[in-house]
Amino acid sequence: MKNIAVGIDIGGTNTVIGIVTENAEILAETSVSTQKYTELGDYIAVLVKSIKDLLLKAEGYNLKGIGIGAPNGNYYTGTIEKAPNLPWKGTVDLSGELKKYFDCKIVVTNDAKAATIGEMVYGGAKGMKNFVMVTLGTGLGSGIVVNGQLVYGSDGFAGEFGHVSAVENGRVCGCGRKGCLETYASATGIKRTVFELLASCNDESELRNIPFSKLTSKDIYDYAVQGDKIALKAFDYTADILGRKLADLCAVVSPEAVFIFGGLANAKELIIQATKNYLEKYIMPIYKDKVKVLPSGLLGTNIAVLGASALVM
């Protein structure tokens, strides 16, 4: 009998659930609102029903377990702890709640770490023992793999590359600190960069006609491709600061490759190649020309669901 796993990606707005085979085929997928259910019990009830409904479409398979990627998910405890963008505060014993309904292995981890596992099991990092995954979404998530093992640290929360200090007394971050890397290198960060450039430069730009609340990172990419000076400067600044901090990280873990995933990763030459160029500019000479900077091998797929399922495969 072939094995399957349930992969769950819990986001601040929606939760995506998929049934995944050992060959990374998503047999069935659905989503439920995360934001809507402010009471944990209501959310669990909807989540359980959705999982059971999906499993009905996968008869004849053996369920190996349920893997979950969530903000502030702790691999060691199976809990979600103090996630600022989720409606349930404090510590949520997610694995404990689901074990009341499913007699199988249930694993919880950070959403970016789930994507890292997906890259290692199904994507471009297959066979690699040392690599870094960077997800450029609303914020900057990351996972670090050393000697074939994802680094969790003593408390389950190691690898928060998005919260290294990039600029002293810089932009205010959602974590409460100032100058975190994700306030510069992320979809939100590049928007902030654009508006700083619009205020400090006299360059003509179509971006001046778009209010901050309407601007998206795709808009910035589209105008950059058309040669818009502000958009191009924003991408260059983003790549510079990301490449510089990756150079620091390479001195610590010496990865074979850095994989970049998320909305900004679609701007391939403007972010991936440019980040590689700045990485080589700033990196310690002993590491020069050794570290590849690559797009995720799972671009265009639901990497978070695949990664979550890979936790139990």
Short mmCIF file of N, CA, C and O in Angstrom, two decimals, residues 105-231:
data_model
loop_
_atom_site.label_atom_id
_atom_site.label_comp_id
_atom_site.label_asym_id
_atom_site.label_seq_id
_atom_site.Cartn_x
_atom_site.Cartn_y
_atom_site.Cartn_z
N LYS A 105 1.31 9.86 13.54
CA LYS A 105 2.36 10.80 13.87
C LYS A 105 1.93 12.21 13.47
O LYS A 105 1.43 12.44 12.37
N ILE A 106 2.13 13.17 14.37
CA ILE A 106 1.79 14.57 14.09
C ILE A 106 3.01 15.42 14.44
O ILE A 106 3.51 15.37 15.56
N VAL A 107 3.49 16.17 13.45
CA VAL A 107 4.71 16.97 13.61
C VAL A 107 4.41 18.43 13.27
O VAL A 107 3.76 18.72 12.27
N VAL A 108 4.90 19.33 14.11
CA VAL A 108 4.71 20.76 13.91
C VAL A 108 6.08 21.43 13.80
O VAL A 108 7.00 21.07 14.53
N THR A 109 6.21 22.39 12.89
CA THR A 109 7.42 23.19 12.85
C THR A 109 7.10 24.57 12.28
O THR A 109 5.97 24.82 11.84
N ASN A 110 8.07 25.43 12.31
CA ASN A 110 7.95 26.76 11.71
C ASN A 110 7.66 26.63 10.22
O ASN A 110 8.16 25.72 9.56
N ASP A 111 6.87 27.54 9.65
CA ASP A 111 6.48 27.42 8.25
C ASP A 111 7.66 27.50 7.30
O ASP A 111 7.72 26.77 6.29
N ALA A 112 8.64 28.34 7.59
CA ALA A 112 9.83 28.42 6.72
C ALA A 112 10.67 27.15 6.83
O ALA A 112 11.26 26.70 5.84
N LYS A 113 10.72 26.56 8.01
CA LYS A 113 11.46 25.31 8.18
C LYS A 113 10.76 24.17 7.42
O LYS A 113 11.42 23.28 6.87
N ALA A 114 9.44 24.21 7.38
CA ALA A 114 8.71 23.21 6.58
C ALA A 114 9.08 23.35 5.11
O ALA A 114 9.29 22.35 4.41
N ALA A 115 9.18 24.58 4.62
CA ALA A 115 9.58 24.81 3.24
C ALA A 115 11.00 24.29 3.01
O ALA A 115 11.32 23.74 1.94
N THR A 116 11.86 24.43 4.01
CA THR A 116 13.24 23.94 3.91
C THR A 116 13.27 22.43 3.76
O THR A 116 14.00 21.87 2.93
N ILE A 117 12.45 21.74 4.55
CA ILE A 117 12.36 20.29 4.46
C ILE A 117 11.83 19.88 3.08
O ILE A 117 12.29 18.92 2.46
N GLY A 118 10.86 20.64 2.58
CA GLY A 118 10.32 20.37 1.25
C GLY A 118 11.40 20.48 0.18
O GLY A 118 11.47 19.66 -0.74
N GLU A 119 12.24 21.50 0.30
CA GLU A 119 13.34 21.68 -0.66
C GLU A 119 14.33 20.52 -0.58
O GLU A 119 14.85 20.05 -1.59
N MET A 120 14.56 20.03 0.62
CA MET A 120 15.54 18.96 0.83
C MET A 120 15.01 17.61 0.35
O MET A 120 15.74 16.80 -0.22
N VAL A 121 13.72 17.35 0.55
CA VAL A 121 13.15 16.05 0.19
C VAL A 121 12.70 16.01 -1.26
O VAL A 121 12.92 15.01 -1.96
N TYR A 122 12.09 17.10 -1.76
CA TYR A 122 11.48 17.09 -3.08
C TYR A 122 12.15 18.01 -4.10
O TYR A 122 11.90 17.89 -5.29
N GLY A 123 12.92 19.00 -3.65
CA GLY A 123 13.36 20.08 -4.53
C GLY A 123 14.83 20.07 -4.90
O GLY A 123 15.49 19.03 -4.98
N GLY A 124 15.37 21.28 -5.10
CA GLY A 124 16.73 21.44 -5.59
C GLY A 124 17.80 21.05 -4.61
O GLY A 124 18.96 20.87 -5.00
N ALA A 125 17.47 20.93 -3.33
CA ALA A 125 18.46 20.57 -2.32
C ALA A 125 18.54 19.07 -2.07
O ALA A 125 19.24 18.62 -1.16
N LYS A 126 17.83 18.29 -2.88
CA LYS A 126 17.87 16.83 -2.72
C LYS A 126 19.32 16.35 -2.84
O LYS A 126 20.00 16.63 -3.82
N GLY A 127 19.80 15.67 -1.82
CA GLY A 127 21.17 15.16 -1.81
C GLY A 127 22.16 16.10 -1.17
O GLY A 127 23.30 15.71 -0.89
N MET A 128 21.77 17.35 -0.90
CA MET A 128 22.68 18.30 -0.25
C MET A 128 22.67 18.11 1.26
O MET A 128 21.63 17.87 1.86
N LYS A 129 23.82 18.26 1.87
CA LYS A 129 23.96 18.12 3.32
C LYS A 129 24.02 19.47 4.04
O LYS A 129 23.76 19.56 5.24
N ASN A 130 24.39 20.52 3.29
CA ASN A 130 24.56 21.83 3.91
C ASN A 130 23.99 22.91 2.98
O ASN A 130 24.55 23.17 1.91
N PHE A 131 22.90 23.50 3.39
CA PHE A 131 22.31 24.57 2.58
C PHE A 131 21.44 25.46 3.45
O PHE A 131 21.12 25.14 4.60
N VAL A 132 21.07 26.60 2.89
CA VAL A 132 20.21 27.58 3.56
C VAL A 132 19.01 27.85 2.68
O VAL A 132 19.14 27.98 1.46
N MET A 133 17.85 27.92 3.27
CA MET A 133 16.62 28.29 2.56
C MET A 133 16.17 29.66 3.07
O MET A 133 16.10 29.88 4.28
N VAL A 134 15.89 30.57 2.15
CA VAL A 134 15.39 31.89 2.51
C VAL A 134 14.06 32.10 1.80
O VAL A 134 13.99 31.98 0.57
N THR A 135 13.01 32.39 2.54
CA THR A 135 11.70 32.65 1.95
C THR A 135 11.41 34.14 2.05
O THR A 135 11.38 34.71 3.14
N LEU A 136 11.23 34.77 0.89
CA LEU A 136 10.99 36.20 0.83
C LEU A 136 9.51 36.44 0.57
O LEU A 136 9.07 36.53 -0.57
N GLY A 137 8.74 36.52 1.63
CA GLY A 137 7.32 36.79 1.54
C GLY A 137 7.02 38.10 2.23
O GLY A 137 7.76 39.07 2.10
N THR A 138 5.92 38.13 2.98
CA THR A 138 5.59 39.33 3.76
C THR A 138 6.74 39.67 4.69
O THR A 138 7.09 40.83 4.88
N GLY A 139 7.36 38.63 5.28
CA GLY A 139 8.57 38.78 6.05
C GLY A 139 9.67 37.94 5.42
O GLY A 139 9.57 37.54 4.26
N LEU A 140 10.72 37.66 6.19
CA LEU A 140 11.80 36.80 5.70
C LEU A 140 11.90 35.60 6.62
O LEU A 140 12.24 35.73 7.80
N GLY A 141 11.58 34.42 6.09
CA GLY A 141 11.73 33.19 6.85
C GLY A 141 12.97 32.45 6.39
O GLY A 141 13.54 32.75 5.34
N SER A 142 13.41 31.48 7.19
CA SER A 142 14.63 30.77 6.80
C SER A 142 14.71 29.43 7.49
O SER A 142 14.07 29.18 8.52
N GLY A 143 15.52 28.57 6.89
CA GLY A 143 15.86 27.29 7.48
C GLY A 143 17.31 27.00 7.16
O GLY A 143 17.78 27.30 6.05
N ILE A 144 18.03 26.44 8.10
CA ILE A 144 19.46 26.15 7.92
C ILE A 144 19.68 24.66 8.12
O ILE A 144 19.29 24.10 9.16
N VAL A 145 20.29 24.02 7.13
CA VAL A 145 20.56 22.59 7.20
C VAL A 145 22.08 22.40 7.28
O VAL A 145 22.83 22.90 6.44
N VAL A 146 22.53 21.69 8.31
CA VAL A 146 23.95 21.41 8.53
C VAL A 146 24.13 19.91 8.70
O VAL A 146 23.44 19.29 9.52
N ASN A 147 25.02 19.33 7.90
CA ASN A 147 25.27 17.89 7.95
C ASN A 147 23.99 17.07 7.80
O ASN A 147 23.80 16.05 8.44
N GLY A 148 23.10 17.56 6.93
CA GLY A 148 21.87 16.84 6.63
C GLY A 148 20.77 16.99 7.66
O GLY A 148 19.71 16.37 7.54
N GLN A 149 20.98 17.85 8.67
CA GLN A 149 19.99 18.03 9.72
C GLN A 149 19.54 19.49 9.79
O GLN A 149 20.36 20.41 9.75
N LEU A 150 18.23 19.69 9.86
CA LEU A 150 17.70 21.03 10.04
C LEU A 150 18.07 21.52 11.44
O LEU A 150 17.92 20.79 12.42
N VAL A 151 18.57 22.73 11.53
CA VAL A 151 19.01 23.28 12.82
C VAL A 151 17.80 23.85 13.56
O VAL A 151 17.13 24.77 13.07
N TYR A 152 17.52 23.30 14.74
CA TYR A 152 16.42 23.78 15.58
C TYR A 152 16.90 24.53 16.82
O TYR A 152 16.17 25.32 17.39
N GLY A 153 18.13 24.25 17.26
CA GLY A 153 18.64 24.89 18.47
C GLY A 153 18.09 24.28 19.72
O GLY A 153 17.36 23.27 19.69
N SER A 154 18.40 24.88 20.86
CA SER A 154 18.03 24.31 22.16
C SER A 154 16.54 24.41 22.45
O SER A 154 15.99 23.63 23.22
N ASP A 155 15.86 25.39 21.82
CA ASP A 155 14.45 25.63 22.15
C ASP A 155 13.51 25.41 20.97
O ASP A 155 12.31 25.64 21.08
N GLY A 156 14.06 25.02 19.81
CA GLY A 156 13.22 24.80 18.63
C GLY A 156 13.07 26.01 17.73
O GLY A 156 12.42 25.93 16.69
N PHE A 157 13.68 27.13 18.08
CA PHE A 157 13.47 28.36 17.32
C PHE A 157 14.72 28.90 16.64
O PHE A 157 14.78 30.07 16.26
N ALA A 158 15.76 28.08 16.48
CA ALA A 158 16.98 28.54 15.80
C ALA A 158 16.70 28.82 14.33
O ALA A 158 15.76 28.29 13.74
N GLY A 159 17.54 29.66 13.75
CA GLY A 159 17.47 29.91 12.31
C GLY A 159 16.61 31.08 11.92
O GLY A 159 16.17 31.16 10.77
N GLU A 160 16.38 32.04 12.82
CA GLU A 160 15.56 33.21 12.48
C GLU A 160 16.43 34.27 11.80
O GLU A 160 16.70 35.35 12.35
N PHE A 161 16.85 33.96 10.57
CA PHE A 161 17.75 34.85 9.83
C PHE A 161 17.09 36.20 9.55
O PHE A 161 17.78 37.22 9.45
N GLY A 162 15.79 36.22 9.42
CA GLY A 162 15.09 37.48 9.16
C GLY A 162 15.20 38.48 10.29
O GLY A 162 14.92 39.67 10.11
N HIS A 163 15.64 38.01 11.46
CA HIS A 163 15.72 38.90 12.62
C HIS A 163 17.15 39.13 13.09
O HIS A 163 17.37 39.51 14.23
N VAL A 164 18.12 38.93 12.19
CA VAL A 164 19.45 39.44 12.46
C VAL A 164 19.43 40.94 12.21
O VAL A 164 18.61 41.44 11.42
N SER A 165 20.29 41.66 12.88
CA SER A 165 20.31 43.12 12.73
C SER A 165 21.02 43.50 11.44
O SER A 165 22.18 43.20 11.23
N ALA A 166 20.28 44.16 10.55
CA ALA A 166 20.85 44.57 9.26
C ALA A 166 21.26 46.03 9.25
O ALA A 166 22.25 46.40 8.61
N VAL A 167 20.52 46.88 9.95
CA VAL A 167 20.80 48.31 10.01
C VAL A 167 20.62 48.77 11.45
O VAL A 167 19.54 48.59 12.04
N GLU A 168 21.65 49.35 12.02
CA GLU A 168 21.56 49.83 13.41
C GLU A 168 20.51 50.93 13.52
O GLU A 168 20.50 51.88 12.74
N ASN A 169 19.60 50.75 14.50
CA ASN A 169 18.50 51.70 14.71
C ASN A 169 17.71 51.94 13.41
O ASN A 169 17.28 53.06 13.13
N GLY A 170 17.51 50.87 12.65
CA GLY A 170 16.81 50.97 11.37
C GLY A 170 15.30 50.89 11.52
O GLY A 170 14.72 51.32 12.53
N ARG A 171 14.67 50.33 10.52
CA ARG A 171 13.21 50.28 10.47
C ARG A 171 12.63 49.45 11.62
O ARG A 171 13.20 48.45 12.03
N VAL A 172 11.47 49.88 12.10
CA VAL A 172 10.78 49.15 13.16
C VAL A 172 10.26 47.82 12.60
O VAL A 172 9.64 47.78 11.53
N CYS A 173 10.51 46.74 13.33
CA CYS A 173 10.09 45.40 12.91
C CYS A 173 8.89 44.95 13.74
O CYS A 173 8.69 45.42 14.86
N GLY A 174 8.13 44.03 13.20
CA GLY A 174 6.98 43.48 13.93
C GLY A 174 7.37 42.77 15.21
O GLY A 174 6.54 42.59 16.10
N CYS A 175 8.64 42.36 15.32
CA CYS A 175 9.09 41.67 16.53
C CYS A 175 9.35 42.65 17.67
O CYS A 175 9.59 42.25 18.81
N GLY A 176 9.33 43.96 17.36
CA GLY A 176 9.56 44.97 18.39
C GLY A 176 10.94 45.59 18.36
O GLY A 176 11.19 46.59 19.02
N ARG A 177 11.84 44.99 17.58
CA ARG A 177 13.19 45.53 17.47
C ARG A 177 13.29 46.46 16.26
O ARG A 177 12.36 46.61 15.50
N LYS A 178 14.47 47.07 16.09
CA LYS A 178 14.69 47.95 14.95
C LYS A 178 15.81 47.39 14.08
O LYS A 178 16.80 46.87 14.58
N GLY A 179 15.64 47.53 12.76
CA GLY A 179 16.70 47.20 11.82
C GLY A 179 16.82 45.74 11.43
O GLY A 179 17.82 45.34 10.83
N CYS A 180 15.80 44.93 11.72
CA CYS A 180 15.85 43.50 11.35
C CYS A 180 15.91 43.35 9.83
O CYS A 180 15.31 44.13 9.09
N LEU A 181 16.59 42.32 9.37
CA LEU A 181 16.77 42.09 7.94
C LEU A 181 15.44 42.02 7.21
O LEU A 181 15.33 42.54 6.09
N GLU A 182 14.42 41.41 7.81
CA GLU A 182 13.17 41.25 7.07
C GLU A 182 12.45 42.57 6.80
O GLU A 182 11.60 42.64 5.93
N THR A 183 12.82 43.62 7.51
CA THR A 183 12.22 44.92 7.22
C THR A 183 12.81 45.55 5.96
O THR A 183 12.32 46.58 5.48
N TYR A 184 13.85 44.94 5.43
CA TYR A 184 14.50 45.40 4.20
C TYR A 184 14.37 44.37 3.07
O TYR A 184 14.07 44.73 1.93
N ALA A 185 14.62 43.10 3.38
CA ALA A 185 14.61 42.05 2.36
C ALA A 185 13.35 41.20 2.50
O ALA A 185 13.35 40.15 3.13
N SER A 186 12.28 41.68 1.92
CA SER A 186 10.98 41.00 1.92
C SER A 186 10.07 41.79 1.01
O SER A 186 10.43 42.89 0.56
N ALA A 187 8.89 41.27 0.74
CA ALA A 187 7.93 42.01 -0.09
C ALA A 187 7.53 43.32 0.59
O ALA A 187 7.41 44.36 -0.06
N THR A 188 7.37 43.26 1.90
CA THR A 188 7.04 44.47 2.65
C THR A 188 8.23 45.41 2.69
O THR A 188 8.10 46.63 2.55
N GLY A 189 9.42 44.84 2.86
CA GLY A 189 10.64 45.64 2.95
C GLY A 189 10.93 46.42 1.68
O GLY A 189 11.31 47.60 1.73
N ILE A 190 10.73 45.79 0.52
CA ILE A 190 11.03 46.49 -0.73
C ILE A 190 10.02 47.61 -0.98
O ILE A 190 10.35 48.65 -1.57
N LYS A 191 8.79 47.45 -0.49
CA LYS A 191 7.82 48.54 -0.57
C LYS A 191 8.30 49.73 0.26
O LYS A 191 8.23 50.88 -0.19
N ARG A 192 8.81 49.45 1.46
CA ARG A 192 9.29 50.53 2.32
C ARG A 192 10.49 51.21 1.67
O ARG A 192 10.66 52.45 1.76
N THR A 193 11.33 50.41 1.01
CA THR A 193 12.48 50.98 0.32
C THR A 193 12.05 51.92 -0.79
O THR A 193 12.61 53.01 -0.97
N VAL A 194 11.05 51.52 -1.57
CA VAL A 194 10.54 52.35 -2.66
C VAL A 194 10.11 53.71 -2.13
O VAL A 194 10.46 54.76 -2.69
N PHE A 195 9.36 53.72 -1.04
CA PHE A 195 8.84 55.00 -0.55
C PHE A 195 9.93 55.86 0.07
O PHE A 195 9.87 57.09 0.00
N GLU A 196 10.96 55.24 0.62
CA GLU A 196 12.11 56.02 1.08
C GLU A 196 12.85 56.64 -0.10
O GLU A 196 13.28 57.80 -0.05
N LEU A 197 12.98 55.86 -1.18
CA LEU A 197 13.64 56.38 -2.39
C LEU A 197 12.82 57.48 -3.04
O LEU A 197 13.38 58.48 -3.52
N LEU A 198 11.53 57.33 -3.07
CA LEU A 198 10.66 58.37 -3.65
C LEU A 198 10.80 59.69 -2.89
O LEU A 198 10.72 60.77 -3.49
N ALA A 199 11.03 59.57 -1.59
CA ALA A 199 11.17 60.77 -0.76
C ALA A 199 12.55 61.41 -0.90
O ALA A 199 12.69 62.63 -0.77
N SER A 200 13.57 60.59 -1.19
CA SER A 200 14.94 61.11 -1.19
C SER A 200 15.52 61.35 -2.58
O SER A 200 16.58 61.96 -2.71
N CYS A 201 14.84 60.84 -3.64
CA CYS A 201 15.35 60.99 -5.02
C CYS A 201 14.37 61.80 -5.87
O CYS A 201 13.17 61.79 -5.62
N ASN A 202 14.92 62.47 -6.88
CA ASN A 202 14.08 63.23 -7.80
C ASN A 202 13.80 62.47 -9.10
O ASN A 202 13.20 63.02 -10.02
N ASP A 203 14.23 61.21 -9.18
CA ASP A 203 14.02 60.43 -10.39
C ASP A 203 12.54 60.34 -10.74
O ASP A 203 11.70 60.14 -9.86
N GLU A 204 12.25 60.47 -12.03
CA GLU A 204 10.88 60.24 -12.47
C GLU A 204 10.55 58.76 -12.30
O GLU A 204 11.38 57.89 -12.54
N SER A 205 9.35 58.48 -11.86
CA SER A 205 8.96 57.08 -11.64
C SER A 205 7.45 56.95 -11.66
O SER A 205 6.74 57.76 -11.06
N GLU A 206 6.98 55.91 -12.33
CA GLU A 206 5.55 55.61 -12.34
C GLU A 206 5.08 55.20 -10.95
O GLU A 206 3.88 55.27 -10.64
N LEU A 207 6.01 54.78 -10.10
CA LEU A 207 5.65 54.35 -8.75
C LEU A 207 5.12 55.51 -7.90
O LEU A 207 4.45 55.29 -6.89
N ARG A 208 5.41 56.72 -8.31
CA ARG A 208 4.90 57.88 -7.58
C ARG A 208 3.38 57.98 -7.65
O ARG A 208 2.76 58.68 -6.85
N ASN A 209 2.79 57.29 -8.60
CA ASN A 209 1.34 57.36 -8.79
C ASN A 209 0.57 56.29 -8.02
O ASN A 209 -0.66 56.22 -8.10
N ILE A 210 1.30 55.45 -7.28
CA ILE A 210 0.65 54.34 -6.56
C ILE A 210 0.76 54.57 -5.06
O ILE A 210 1.86 54.69 -4.52
N PRO A 211 -0.36 54.66 -4.33
CA PRO A 211 -0.29 54.82 -2.87
C PRO A 211 0.29 53.58 -2.20
O PRO A 211 0.20 52.46 -2.74
N PHE A 212 0.87 53.76 -1.03
CA PHE A 212 1.55 52.66 -0.34
C PHE A 212 0.62 51.47 -0.14
O PHE A 212 1.02 50.32 -0.32
N SER A 213 -0.62 51.72 0.22
CA SER A 213 -1.56 50.63 0.51
C SER A 213 -1.90 49.81 -0.73
O SER A 213 -2.33 48.66 -0.61
N LYS A 214 -1.69 50.39 -1.90
CA LYS A 214 -2.01 49.68 -3.15
C LYS A 214 -0.78 49.03 -3.79
O LYS A 214 -0.90 48.13 -4.62
N LEU A 215 0.41 49.47 -3.42
CA LEU A 215 1.63 49.01 -4.06
C LEU A 215 1.94 47.56 -3.67
O LEU A 215 1.82 47.16 -2.52
N THR A 216 2.35 46.75 -4.66
CA THR A 216 2.77 45.37 -4.40
C THR A 216 4.20 45.18 -4.91
O THR A 216 4.69 45.95 -5.74
N SER A 217 4.84 44.12 -4.43
CA SER A 217 6.19 43.82 -4.91
C SER A 217 6.17 43.48 -6.40
O SER A 217 7.13 43.74 -7.13
N LYS A 218 5.05 42.93 -6.89
CA LYS A 218 4.94 42.64 -8.32
C LYS A 218 4.92 43.93 -9.13
O LYS A 218 5.52 44.01 -10.22
N ASP A 219 4.25 44.96 -8.62
CA ASP A 219 4.28 46.27 -9.29
C ASP A 219 5.72 46.76 -9.43
O ASP A 219 6.13 47.24 -10.49
N ILE A 220 6.47 46.62 -8.35
CA ILE A 220 7.86 47.10 -8.36
C ILE A 220 8.67 46.31 -9.39
O ILE A 220 9.46 46.88 -10.15
N TYR A 221 8.44 45.01 -9.43
CA TYR A 221 9.13 44.17 -10.43
C TYR A 221 8.74 44.58 -11.85
O TYR A 221 9.60 44.74 -12.72
N ASP A 222 7.45 44.73 -12.09
CA ASP A 222 6.98 45.07 -13.43
C ASP A 222 7.60 46.38 -13.92
O ASP A 222 8.03 46.48 -15.09
N TYR A 223 7.67 47.37 -13.06
CA TYR A 223 8.26 48.65 -13.46
C TYR A 223 9.77 48.56 -13.58
O TYR A 223 10.39 49.22 -14.43
N ALA A 224 10.39 47.72 -12.75
CA ALA A 224 11.84 47.52 -12.87
C ALA A 224 12.19 46.94 -14.23
O ALA A 224 13.16 47.37 -14.88
N VAL A 225 11.40 45.97 -14.68
CA VAL A 225 11.63 45.36 -16.00
C VAL A 225 11.50 46.40 -17.11
O VAL A 225 12.21 46.33 -18.13
N GLN A 226 10.65 47.40 -16.89
CA GLN A 226 10.46 48.46 -17.88
C GLN A 226 11.53 49.56 -17.78
O GLN A 226 11.53 50.52 -18.55
N GLY A 227 12.44 49.40 -16.80
CA GLY A 227 13.54 50.36 -16.66
C GLY A 227 13.28 51.49 -15.70
O GLY A 227 14.06 52.47 -15.65
N ASP A 228 12.23 51.42 -14.89
CA ASP A 228 11.93 52.47 -13.91
C ASP A 228 13.10 52.59 -12.92
O ASP A 228 13.49 51.61 -12.28
N LYS A 229 13.66 53.78 -12.79
CA LYS A 229 14.87 53.97 -12.00
C LYS A 229 14.66 53.68 -10.51
O LYS A 229 15.51 53.09 -9.86
N ILE A 230 13.54 54.11 -9.97
CA ILE A 230 13.27 53.88 -8.54
C ILE A 230 13.09 52.39 -8.27
O ILE A 230 13.64 51.83 -7.30
N ALA A 231 12.37 51.71 -9.14
CA ALA A 231 12.16 50.27 -8.98
C ALA A 231 13.48 49.52 -9.06
O ALA A 231 13.75 48.62 -8.26
#
